[in-house]
CSV table of C-alpha atoms in Angstrom, one decimal:
chain,number,residue,atom,x,y,z
J,1,UNK,CA,-63.4,-145.9,-26.1
J,2,UNK,CA,-61.7,-149.1,-24.8
J,3,UNK,CA,-65.7,-150.2,-24.8
J,4,UNK,CA,-66.6,-150.4,-28.5
J,5,UNK,CA,-62.9,-152.1,-28.9
J,6,UNK,CA,-64.8,-155.3,-27.4
J,7,UNK,CA,-68.5,-153.9,-28.6
J,8,UNK,CA,-67.8,-154.1,-32.4
J,9,UNK,CA,-66.3,-157.7,-32.6
J,10,UNK,CA,-68.6,-159.2,-30.5
J,11,UNK,CA,-71.6,-157.6,-32.6
J,12,UNK,CA,-69.7,-158.9,-35.4
J,13,UNK,CA,-69.3,-162.2,-34.6
J,14,UNK,CA,-72.7,-162.6,-33.5
J,15,UNK,CA,-73.8,-161.0,-36.8
J,16,UNK,CA,-72.0,-163.7,-38.5
J,17,UNK,CA,-73.1,-167.1,-36.3
J,18,UNK,CA,-76.6,-165.7,-36.6
J,19,UNK,CA,-76.8,-165.4,-40.2
J,20,UNK,CA,-74.9,-169.0,-40.7
J,21,UNK,CA,-77.7,-170.4,-38.0
J,22,UNK,CA,-80.6,-168.9,-39.9
J,23,UNK,CA,-79.5,-170.2,-43.2
J,24,UNK,CA,-78.9,-173.9,-42.1
J,25,UNK,CA,-81.8,-174.1,-40.3
J,26,UNK,CA,-84.1,-172.1,-42.2
J,27,UNK,CA,-82.6,-171.4,-45.5
J,28,UNK,CA,-85.9,-172.5,-47.6
J,29,UNK,CA,-88.5,-171.1,-45.4
J,30,UNK,CA,-87.1,-167.3,-44.7
J,31,UNK,CA,-85.7,-165.1,-47.5
J,32,UNK,CA,-82.2,-163.6,-47.3
J,33,UNK,CA,-83.5,-160.0,-46.2
J,34,UNK,CA,-85.6,-161.2,-43.3
J,35,UNK,CA,-82.8,-163.7,-42.6
J,36,UNK,CA,-80.5,-160.4,-42.6
J,37,UNK,CA,-82.5,-158.0,-40.4
J,38,UNK,CA,-83.3,-160.6,-37.9
J,39,UNK,CA,-79.4,-161.2,-37.6
J,40,UNK,CA,-78.6,-157.1,-37.5
J,41,UNK,CA,-81.2,-157.2,-35.0
J,42,UNK,CA,-79.1,-159.6,-32.7
J,43,UNK,CA,-76.1,-157.9,-33.6
J,44,UNK,CA,-77.3,-154.4,-32.3
J,45,UNK,CA,-79.0,-156.4,-29.1
J,46,UNK,CA,-75.8,-158.2,-28.1
J,47,UNK,CA,-73.9,-154.9,-28.4
J,48,UNK,CA,-76.0,-152.9,-26.3
J,49,UNK,CA,-75.8,-155.8,-24.0
J,50,UNK,CA,-72.0,-155.7,-24.1
J,51,UNK,CA,-71.8,-152.0,-23.9
J,52,UNK,CA,-73.4,-151.7,-20.6
J,53,UNK,CA,-71.8,-154.9,-18.9
J,54,UNK,CA,-68.1,-154.5,-19.6
J,55,UNK,CA,-66.7,-151.4,-17.6
J,56,UNK,CA,-65.6,-148.5,-19.5
J,57,UNK,CA,-62.6,-146.9,-17.2
J,58,UNK,CA,-60.9,-149.5,-14.6
J,59,UNK,CA,-58.6,-147.7,-12.5
J,60,UNK,CA,-55.4,-150.4,-12.1
J,61,UNK,CA,-55.3,-148.9,-7.9
J,62,UNK,CA,-58.7,-150.1,-7.0
J,63,UNK,CA,-58.5,-153.5,-8.2
């Protein structure tokens, strides 16, 4: 559960930035549906990476 507190905001931030960058650079060339699919895929991929990279349970005694 601790992982999801980090993964979900990272995914949302990646989605927002991807939509923004795709809109600025390729707004006329790519339709909004394709931009949304690309941004959503990036958000899911970054969420998966961050889910596995962040530790789940850290015991303060072991640090």
